[in-house]
XYZ file of C-alpha atoms in Angstrom:
601
model
C 1.025 -3.372 -0.132
C 4.047 -4.321 1.909
C 4.514 -7.740 3.436
C 3.774 -6.165 6.794
C 0.406 -5.034 5.517
C -0.250 -8.379 3.872
C 0.423 -10.156 7.138
C -1.986 -7.823 8.873
C -4.587 -8.587 6.244
C -4.616 -12.209 7.331
C -5.285 -11.360 10.975
C -8.767 -12.391 12.160
C -11.122 -9.747 13.570
C -10.626 -11.069 17.097
C -6.914 -10.352 16.964
C -7.652 -6.745 16.041
C -10.185 -6.329 18.809
C -8.183 -7.907 21.611
C -4.854 -6.243 20.967
C -5.214 -3.139 18.835
C -1.932 -1.787 20.149
C -0.116 -4.446 18.158
C -1.265 -2.887 14.891
C -2.204 0.611 15.974
C 0.174 2.618 13.821
C -0.271 4.821 10.793
C 0.858 2.183 8.313
C -1.581 -0.629 8.866
C -4.906 0.571 10.243
C -7.553 2.980 8.996
C -10.780 4.339 10.441
C -12.498 5.814 7.401
C -13.650 2.851 5.318
C -16.238 1.524 7.797
C -16.036 4.090 10.657
C -14.234 1.546 12.864
C -10.531 0.814 13.181
C -9.496 -2.032 10.918
C -6.467 -3.348 9.095
C -5.912 -1.476 5.863
C -5.857 -4.742 3.957
C -9.307 -5.656 5.240
C -10.586 -2.647 3.317
C -11.884 -3.945 0.024
C -12.207 -0.521 -1.635
C -9.093 1.227 -3.060
C -7.504 3.364 -0.352
C -4.601 5.818 -0.135
C -3.000 7.005 3.108
C -0.917 10.181 3.368
C 0.971 10.647 6.613
C 2.486 13.744 8.220
C 5.921 12.443 7.184
C 4.756 12.349 3.535
C 3.535 15.953 3.756
C 6.750 17.167 5.380
C 8.955 15.353 2.876
C 7.186 16.847 -0.151
C 6.753 20.229 1.612
C 3.223 20.467 0.189
C 1.912 24.022 0.631
C -1.790 23.127 0.485
C -4.165 20.175 0.439
C -4.530 20.542 -3.329
C -0.767 19.916 -3.641
C -1.397 16.588 -1.892
C -4.612 15.609 -3.673
C -3.383 16.142 -7.238
C -0.840 13.320 -6.781
C -3.480 10.808 -5.635
C -4.895 8.162 -7.992
C -8.252 9.010 -9.552
C -8.058 12.745 -8.805
C -8.266 15.860 -11.014
C -7.635 19.235 -9.376
C -8.708 22.614 -10.766
C -7.525 25.816 -9.036
C -8.362 29.437 -9.909
C -4.762 30.508 -9.460
C -2.548 30.154 -6.376
C -2.769 29.789 -2.603
C -6.181 30.619 -1.139
C -7.988 30.744 -4.485
C -11.041 28.624 -5.276
C -10.134 24.952 -5.750
C -12.158 21.954 -6.902
C -11.272 18.271 -6.506
C -12.870 15.744 -8.894
C -12.674 12.089 -7.837
C -13.133 9.508 -10.613
C -14.823 12.124 -12.786
C -17.506 13.012 -10.243
C -18.502 16.541 -9.350
C -16.430 18.348 -6.729
C -19.234 17.801 -4.191
C -19.365 14.067 -4.958
C -16.411 13.447 -2.627
C -17.423 13.634 1.021
C -14.841 15.615 3.006
C -14.475 14.948 6.732
C -12.262 16.438 9.419
C -11.713 13.892 12.178
C -14.754 11.995 10.911
C -17.115 15.014 10.884
C -18.305 16.500 7.576
C -17.258 20.061 6.881
C -19.700 22.792 7.811
C -19.428 24.253 4.291
C -21.193 21.167 2.935
C -24.289 23.163 3.948
C -23.659 25.306 0.874
C -22.666 22.370 -1.351
C -19.299 24.002 -1.959
C -16.053 22.776 -0.410
C -13.061 25.059 -0.979
C -10.053 22.846 -0.289
C -7.686 25.823 -0.431
C -9.110 27.265 2.802
C -8.340 24.223 4.985
C -5.025 24.667 6.886
C -2.584 21.898 5.962
C -0.397 22.572 8.994
C -2.915 20.890 11.313
C -3.074 17.685 9.260
C -1.578 14.529 10.744
C -2.916 12.065 8.222
C -5.320 11.798 5.284
C -7.311 8.686 4.418
C -8.752 8.646 0.908
C -11.266 5.969 -0.157
C -12.299 5.762 -3.809
C -15.786 4.617 -4.754
C -19.249 5.082 -3.240
C -19.504 4.967 0.597
C -22.990 6.460 1.052
C -24.118 3.278 2.843
C -21.620 4.245 5.558
C -21.746 8.073 5.514
C -24.895 9.171 3.651
C -25.094 12.123 1.270
C -22.128 13.225 -0.886
C -20.096 9.993 -0.648
C -20.738 9.303 -4.348
C -17.200 9.069 -5.763
C -15.151 8.787 -2.586
C -14.434 9.931 0.963
C -11.559 12.143 2.134
C -10.981 12.042 5.889
C -8.538 14.704 7.119
C -7.236 13.666 10.532
C -5.651 16.444 12.594
C -2.568 16.042 14.716
C -2.525 13.503 17.501
C 0.314 12.285 19.691
C 1.501 9.770 22.244
C 4.777 11.054 23.680
C 5.576 14.437 25.229
C 6.910 16.664 22.504
C 7.295 20.317 21.591
C 8.275 21.474 18.137
C 8.502 24.783 16.321
C 9.079 25.498 12.671
C 9.395 28.482 10.369
C 9.724 28.887 6.622
C 10.106 31.328 3.741
C 9.455 31.123 0.030
C 8.606 32.753 -3.274
C 6.079 35.599 -3.471
C 7.078 36.604 0.064
C 5.719 33.344 1.499
C 6.058 33.042 5.294
C 4.966 30.350 7.717
C 5.477 29.503 11.381
C 4.084 26.667 13.474
C 3.979 25.497 17.087
C 3.093 21.968 18.193
C 2.858 20.882 21.829
C 1.769 17.512 23.167
C 2.050 16.720 26.850
C 0.882 14.008 29.223
C -0.508 16.080 32.102
C -1.126 13.041 34.272
C -0.976 9.301 33.709
C -4.511 9.427 32.276
C -4.742 12.928 30.839
C -2.988 14.446 27.853
C -3.293 17.708 25.952
C -2.282 19.019 22.565
C -1.961 22.615 21.363
C -1.167 23.829 17.858
C -0.755 27.332 16.456
C 0.008 28.078 12.810
C 0.554 31.159 10.667
C 0.884 31.390 6.899
C 0.976 34.323 4.477
C 1.960 35.092 0.899
C 1.738 38.158 -1.322
C 0.631 35.892 -4.179
C 0.596 36.963 -7.820
C -1.932 38.129 -10.409
C -4.168 35.057 -10.670
C -6.478 36.450 -13.385
C -4.766 39.047 -15.581
C -6.971 41.543 -17.400
C -4.533 43.609 -19.514
C -5.101 47.284 -18.884
C -7.430 46.646 -15.927
C -5.355 44.977 -13.215
C -1.755 45.111 -14.405
C 0.672 44.592 -11.537
C -1.953 43.398 -9.059
C -1.118 40.629 -6.594
C -3.670 38.420 -4.862
C -2.408 37.416 -1.454
C -3.434 34.979 1.262
C -3.073 34.999 5.054
C -4.142 32.354 7.557
C -4.066 31.889 11.336
C -5.154 28.559 12.790
C -5.229 27.107 16.300
C -6.367 23.872 17.896
C -6.621 22.420 21.384
C -7.247 18.779 22.259
C -7.771 17.244 25.707
C -7.834 13.459 26.154
C -8.735 11.709 29.398
C -8.883 8.039 30.297
C -11.533 7.567 33.012
C -10.747 3.893 33.536
C -9.608 0.890 31.519
C -12.855 0.862 29.549
C -13.904 4.479 29.131
C -12.052 7.409 27.611
C -13.138 10.828 26.405
C -11.902 13.869 24.557
C -12.721 17.498 23.821
C -11.331 19.393 20.845
C -11.477 23.006 19.682
C -10.364 24.065 16.206
C -10.257 27.578 14.780
C -8.930 29.233 11.661
C -9.234 32.640 10.080
C -8.221 33.281 6.483
C -8.054 36.426 4.397
C -7.590 36.129 0.653
C -7.706 38.449 -2.344
C -9.311 37.463 -5.625
C -10.430 38.992 -8.919
C -13.888 40.351 -9.658
C -14.827 38.411 -12.829
C -18.505 39.314 -13.015
C -19.623 40.695 -16.373
C -23.212 41.185 -15.212
C -24.672 44.568 -16.177
C -21.301 45.762 -17.563
C -19.712 45.509 -14.139
C -17.397 48.566 -13.799
C -15.197 46.677 -11.303
C -14.299 43.854 -13.706
C -10.732 42.729 -13.027
C -10.444 44.650 -9.764
C -9.543 43.207 -6.384
C -12.030 41.658 -3.986
C -11.278 40.322 -0.536
C -12.781 37.318 1.232
C -12.570 36.737 4.975
C -13.300 33.269 6.391
C -13.722 32.467 10.081
C -14.250 28.807 10.996
C -14.866 27.463 14.526
C -15.459 23.878 15.593
C -16.015 22.135 18.936
C -16.159 18.358 19.323
C -16.587 16.178 22.429
C -16.745 12.403 22.570
C -16.757 9.291 24.764
C -15.470 5.841 23.885
C -16.274 2.592 25.662
C -14.391 -0.632 25.076
C -14.837 -4.011 26.727
C -13.565 -7.244 25.229
C -15.252 -7.564 21.834
C -17.502 -4.522 22.141
C -16.477 -1.015 21.204
C -18.873 1.916 21.287
C -18.410 5.654 20.838
C -20.594 8.739 20.890
C -19.552 12.126 19.545
C -21.125 15.578 19.397
C -19.804 18.362 17.189
C -20.812 21.975 16.640
C -19.214 24.054 13.911
C -19.847 27.353 12.178
C -18.284 29.438 9.454
C -18.706 33.093 8.517
C -17.679 34.306 5.051
C -17.550 38.048 4.388
C -16.600 39.617 1.054
C -15.473 43.149 0.249
C -14.643 45.147 -2.848
C -11.207 46.758 -2.595
C -11.994 49.426 -5.169
C -11.632 52.860 -3.625
C -9.874 54.168 -0.549
C -11.453 51.662 1.864
C -13.041 48.185 1.543
C -16.728 48.157 0.598
C -18.944 45.365 1.897
C -20.253 43.075 -0.877
C -22.021 40.133 0.746
C -21.728 37.554 3.537
C -22.733 33.970 4.326
C -23.151 32.124 7.608
C -23.103 28.338 7.943
C -23.822 26.283 11.063
C -23.885 22.565 11.690
C -24.493 20.284 14.674
C -23.932 16.533 14.528
C -24.470 13.700 16.998
C -23.125 10.247 16.114
C -23.215 6.920 17.899
C -21.214 4.023 16.462
C -20.797 0.542 17.938
C -18.805 -2.447 16.754
C -19.055 -6.010 18.064
C -16.656 -8.799 17.097
C -18.467 -12.136 17.325
C -15.441 -14.325 16.596
C -12.466 -14.602 14.275
C -14.691 -14.320 11.232
C -17.628 -11.968 11.875
C -17.955 -8.389 13.082
C -21.053 -6.194 13.098
C -21.142 -2.439 13.374
C -24.041 -0.028 13.408
C -24.829 3.529 14.210
C -27.243 6.399 14.532
C -26.551 9.841 13.078
C -28.307 13.149 13.584
C -27.352 16.399 11.902
C -28.819 19.887 11.839
C -27.640 22.332 9.185
C -28.332 26.063 8.999
C -27.711 28.546 6.203
C -28.904 32.032 7.062
C -32.568 31.616 8.083
C -32.943 28.099 6.624
C -32.480 24.992 8.813
C -32.984 21.290 8.183
C -32.451 18.096 10.171
C -31.242 14.724 8.951
C -31.528 11.431 10.840
C -29.921 8.180 9.760
C -29.444 4.574 10.838
C -26.753 2.286 9.408
C -25.657 -1.342 9.691
C -22.448 -2.967 8.436
C -21.512 -6.679 8.510
C -17.862 -7.619 7.948
C -16.956 -11.251 7.364
C -13.530 -12.797 6.920
C -13.472 -16.555 6.325
C -10.194 -18.112 5.252
C -9.177 -16.240 2.075
C -12.554 -14.591 1.455
C -13.701 -11.242 2.879
C -17.155 -9.744 2.380
C -18.482 -6.387 3.582
C -22.172 -5.508 3.345
C -23.640 -2.203 4.481
C -27.026 -0.508 4.384
C -28.087 2.955 5.550
C -31.326 4.939 5.600
C -31.344 8.756 5.763
C -34.484 10.705 6.605
C -34.247 14.381 5.716
C -37.002 16.867 6.478
C -36.528 18.594 3.109
C -36.183 15.827 0.538
C -37.460 12.711 2.330
C -35.941 9.252 2.706
C -33.000 7.681 0.907
C -31.766 4.125 1.459
C -28.352 3.149 0.124
C -26.420 -0.112 0.124
C -22.960 -1.404 -0.588
C -21.461 -4.864 -0.966
C -17.802 -5.673 -1.469
C -15.832 -8.907 -1.731
C -12.127 -9.713 -1.691
C -10.648 -13.137 -2.415
C -6.993 -14.146 -2.063
C -6.584 -16.574 -4.957
C -3.166 -17.341 -3.510
C -0.905 -15.533 -0.988
C 0.105 -12.877 -3.530
C -3.024 -12.280 -5.630
C -6.334 -10.816 -4.463
C -9.425 -10.217 -6.578
C -11.902 -7.549 -5.451
C -15.366 -6.385 -6.473
C -17.653 -3.643 -5.154
C -21.138 -2.433 -5.962
C -23.225 0.208 -4.264
C -25.702 3.035 -4.468
C -25.224 6.626 -3.341
C -26.935 9.988 -3.341
C -26.086 13.654 -3.025
C -28.739 15.801 -1.368
C -29.408 19.310 -2.674
C -27.625 21.798 -0.424
C -29.542 24.454 1.490
C -28.074 27.036 -0.886
C -29.326 25.094 -3.914
C -32.785 24.712 -2.319
C -33.131 28.337 -1.222
C -36.055 30.170 -2.895
C -33.752 33.188 -3.226
C -30.639 31.563 -4.679
C -31.799 28.152 -5.860
C -34.717 25.867 -6.632
C -36.903 24.378 -3.825
C -38.102 21.645 -6.227
C -34.671 20.026 -6.639
C -34.427 16.276 -6.097
C -31.375 14.400 -4.730
C -28.831 13.114 -7.222
C -28.727 9.308 -7.213
C -26.070 6.898 -8.421
C -25.181 3.248 -8.761
C -21.580 2.171 -9.162
C -19.540 -0.959 -9.813
C -15.838 -1.715 -9.692
C -13.595 -4.749 -10.025
C -9.916 -5.063 -9.324
C -6.889 -7.304 -9.011
C -4.012 -6.766 -6.596
C -0.621 -8.506 -6.725
C 1.867 -8.392 -3.849
C 5.421 -9.598 -4.520
C 8.914 -8.871 -3.235
C 9.660 -6.872 -6.380
C 6.469 -4.949 -7.025
C 2.964 -4.375 -5.714
C 0.335 -3.857 -8.390
C -3.283 -2.722 -8.249
C -5.547 -2.528 -11.302
C -9.074 -1.157 -10.834
C -11.889 -0.692 -13.329
C -15.071 1.201 -12.441
C -18.362 2.583 -13.755
C -20.642 5.040 -11.979
C -24.030 6.192 -13.306
C -25.501 9.394 -11.842
C -29.137 10.466 -12.291
C -30.740 13.839 -11.524
C -27.442 15.718 -11.563
C -27.949 19.214 -10.139
C -26.774 21.779 -12.678
C -26.378 25.546 -12.618
C -27.623 27.303 -15.709
C -25.571 30.425 -16.387
C -28.224 31.707 -18.808
C -31.129 31.546 -16.337
C -29.021 31.925 -13.165
C -30.842 28.964 -11.632
C -30.443 25.297 -10.580
C -32.236 22.302 -12.055
C -31.981 18.505 -12.213
C -30.507 17.319 -15.503
C -32.517 14.851 -17.531
C -30.700 11.632 -18.341
C -27.699 9.881 -16.894
C -24.076 10.961 -16.361
C -21.709 8.041 -16.935
C -18.289 8.028 -15.276
C -16.035 5.092 -16.114
C -12.343 4.404 -16.190
C -9.364 2.361 -15.096
C -6.538 2.960 -12.589
C -3.200 1.142 -12.522
C -0.994 1.655 -9.443
C 2.500 0.270 -8.917
C 4.791 0.366 -5.903
C 8.373 -0.874 -6.392
C 12.047 -0.201 -5.691
C 14.774 0.337 -8.283
C 18.183 0.333 -6.652
C 17.967 3.063 -3.967
C 14.782 4.665 -5.355
C 11.334 3.852 -3.972
C 8.790 4.405 -6.742
C 5.051 5.018 -6.624
C 3.290 5.170 -9.992
C -0.315 5.592 -11.119
C -1.642 5.546 -14.690
C -5.261 6.476 -15.285
C -7.884 6.549 -18.003
C -11.192 8.369 -17.454
C -14.269 8.676 -19.643
C -16.672 11.116 -17.940
C -19.778 12.060 -19.959
C -22.823 14.149 -19.142
C -26.386 13.133 -20.032
C -25.901 14.434 -23.593
C -22.711 12.457 -24.156
C -20.399 15.468 -23.780
C -17.121 15.316 -21.864
C -17.361 16.804 -18.366
C -15.188 19.876 -17.941
C -11.792 19.961 -16.203
C -11.406 16.143 -16.163
C -8.520 14.689 -18.181
C -8.935 11.379 -19.975
C -5.285 10.492 -19.407
C -3.209 11.063 -16.276
C 0.171 9.790 -15.094
C 1.714 10.364 -11.657
C 5.080 9.260 -10.285
C 6.973 9.879 -7.087
C 10.519 8.678 -6.424
C 12.071 8.815 -2.957
C 15.780 8.410 -2.204
C 17.458 8.451 1.217
C 21.197 8.731 1.869
C 23.539 10.592 4.213
C 20.640 11.799 6.425
C 18.966 13.479 3.413
C 15.611 12.335 2.016
C 14.891 13.369 -1.578
C 11.521 13.364 -3.314
C 10.914 13.959 -7.018
C 7.319 14.147 -8.292
C 6.039 14.010 -11.857
C 2.464 14.788 -12.918
C 1.049 14.495 -16.425
C -2.426 15.833 -17.121
C -3.888 15.280 -20.571
C -6.053 17.650 -22.589
C -9.493 18.411 -21.147
C -12.400 20.704 -21.844
C -13.299 23.769 -19.836
C -16.461 25.897 -19.936
C -17.521 27.230 -23.384
C -15.767 24.335 -25.170
C -12.319 25.748 -24.409
C -9.620 23.062 -24.613
C -7.008 23.210 -21.856
C -3.613 21.964 -23.021
C -1.930 18.945 -21.512
C 1.021 19.598 -19.238
C 3.838 17.870 -17.382
C 4.868 19.146 -13.961
C 7.963 18.332 -11.877
C 8.452 19.119 -8.168
C 11.646 18.486 -6.176
C 11.955 18.477 -2.394
C 14.538 17.410 0.183
C 14.754 17.013 3.934
C 18.040 17.081 5.878
C 18.131 15.763 9.447
C 21.038 17.901 10.703
C 20.736 16.642 14.283
C 18.214 14.413 16.022
C 16.273 17.586 16.872
C 16.956 19.997 14.016
C 15.649 19.453 10.482
C 15.967 21.560 7.339
C 13.591 21.128 4.371
C 13.325 22.669 0.920
C 11.128 22.477 -2.168
C 11.316 23.659 -5.744
C 7.810 23.738 -7.149
C 7.245 23.620 -10.896
C 10.905 22.733 -11.394
C 10.948 23.394 -15.169
C 8.857 26.591 -14.883
C 6.015 25.154 -16.972
C 3.209 27.524 -18.006
C -0.161 25.807 -17.704
C -3.745 26.321 -16.542
C -6.196 24.103 -14.667
C -8.989 26.673 -15.149
C -9.258 28.732 -18.336
C -7.766 32.207 -17.887
C -6.137 31.501 -14.524
C -2.362 30.963 -14.860
C -0.795 28.717 -12.257
C 2.263 29.741 -10.186
C 5.664 29.993 -11.825
C 8.680 28.148 -10.477
C 8.739 28.641 -6.699
C 11.302 28.060 -3.932
C 10.520 27.211 -0.330
C 12.681 26.480 2.714
C 11.612 25.395 6.185
C 13.476 24.756 9.449
C 12.034 22.803 12.375
C 13.292 22.054 15.868
C 11.929 19.474 18.301
C 12.667 19.986 21.981
């Protein structure tokens, strides 16, 4: 934490409420931890923030490229761009991390399956990542953490275009427009295109030699902001993307004659969100409605023309009201009501929730307490709580502690009489963590230890092709050490991690490494910014007791500001051309080269 952030941490709540413009920038405030804007240092849970500048400097091609460098994260991908990807936070299941876009959970949470490789990275302005349980704030799924993907915003009139090329015939082009139509009205438009021929992500010698599995994506967004008066503002946002990706038929059921052949998936995602915000002195209140839907259609590419395989349709409506009142320099209270309706095919369910969160900040001690009750028409009522405390022992050392409960509701897909088990119960967890943070001129250090116990884990049995609740307790525990320091002209960010993730029978959970190390060094000189990333992933088990080898991965990127308007960027991915797998049988991309040019008018 920089000194600027530390200074912000000591600001009382009243200062934040009366003059948010003084701290309202990407470095010092977040909105995800408690669903209200607050100084990042008032957040007691471990948090990482990735800005648009970070993404452009590293030239990340996908969200998984970003996530795998974050503390506490394991990423498993079935090959390259557009293929199935799972993100495990602190050893939890992939659906134990709640994923939001602009504060609204993804529509695909209806199915219980979030494919991070289908979310366009070109629309992302900022990512806020909170580790640890936040179900008392957000409800179901926030068991191991929360990832809030915030799409592009803006303040000043600007127009920019960019285009890029890369390995495997990679192509991308992007348009960004933000304009102040009147003194009180602004609009934003984005349009993005991305395509790659890909490579053979799952080789079956003699069955699919020479195949390539490509990916193509078009995405668009439109945002309209209007300030009605000094106290009331509103917005309306439309987001759309359409992806087409090729993948391998791996089914061995009934001696599948198409094993190893190409399939194609088509994804169409649409989202509409409108909201109003009211602010007067110490009171801030907002209401937001969102409607989103996604259609997935799959085809077999065997034969002269595509053959329909199956399709899925997801729909979700949400209505949220959140209010925050700052009593004085030391106490703030926030609360909210949430309603959500989810639909999968012919099945629909509603969820209603009420939450309350008290934030106190007295001298060097901060305490957050939150409680939330969810009432779901399928599985009943769940009440969760969270309490966190942070204490500055002196100006450079802070001790933190958190404890909380969480749950993950069975998805509609898991509950379906056709595909799942209507008798499933919610997964439930209780977690604890303690930490120490040190802020000095030379180095900032954060050491966190945690333990999370999960009951009733929902498992898929490949022998019976059905879901059930596991008997016993999954135990996820570990430690994370993060350092932030400069050596000469290099700015270093380091994380070292140990994870012990066991199922109810004491077996290691698959695709989670016990040991991980991540480093990023950034150097700036002569208008060129350089970034070098290193990732070490230790040995880990995969399905059927397969052991995946450890690997070390290097990525190099650079950004050259040729003029104040014209910028040239490049990236070499997998610099040493390392052969490795994150899922058994799915080789990852070889060394790749990417170049991108952008111009701002």
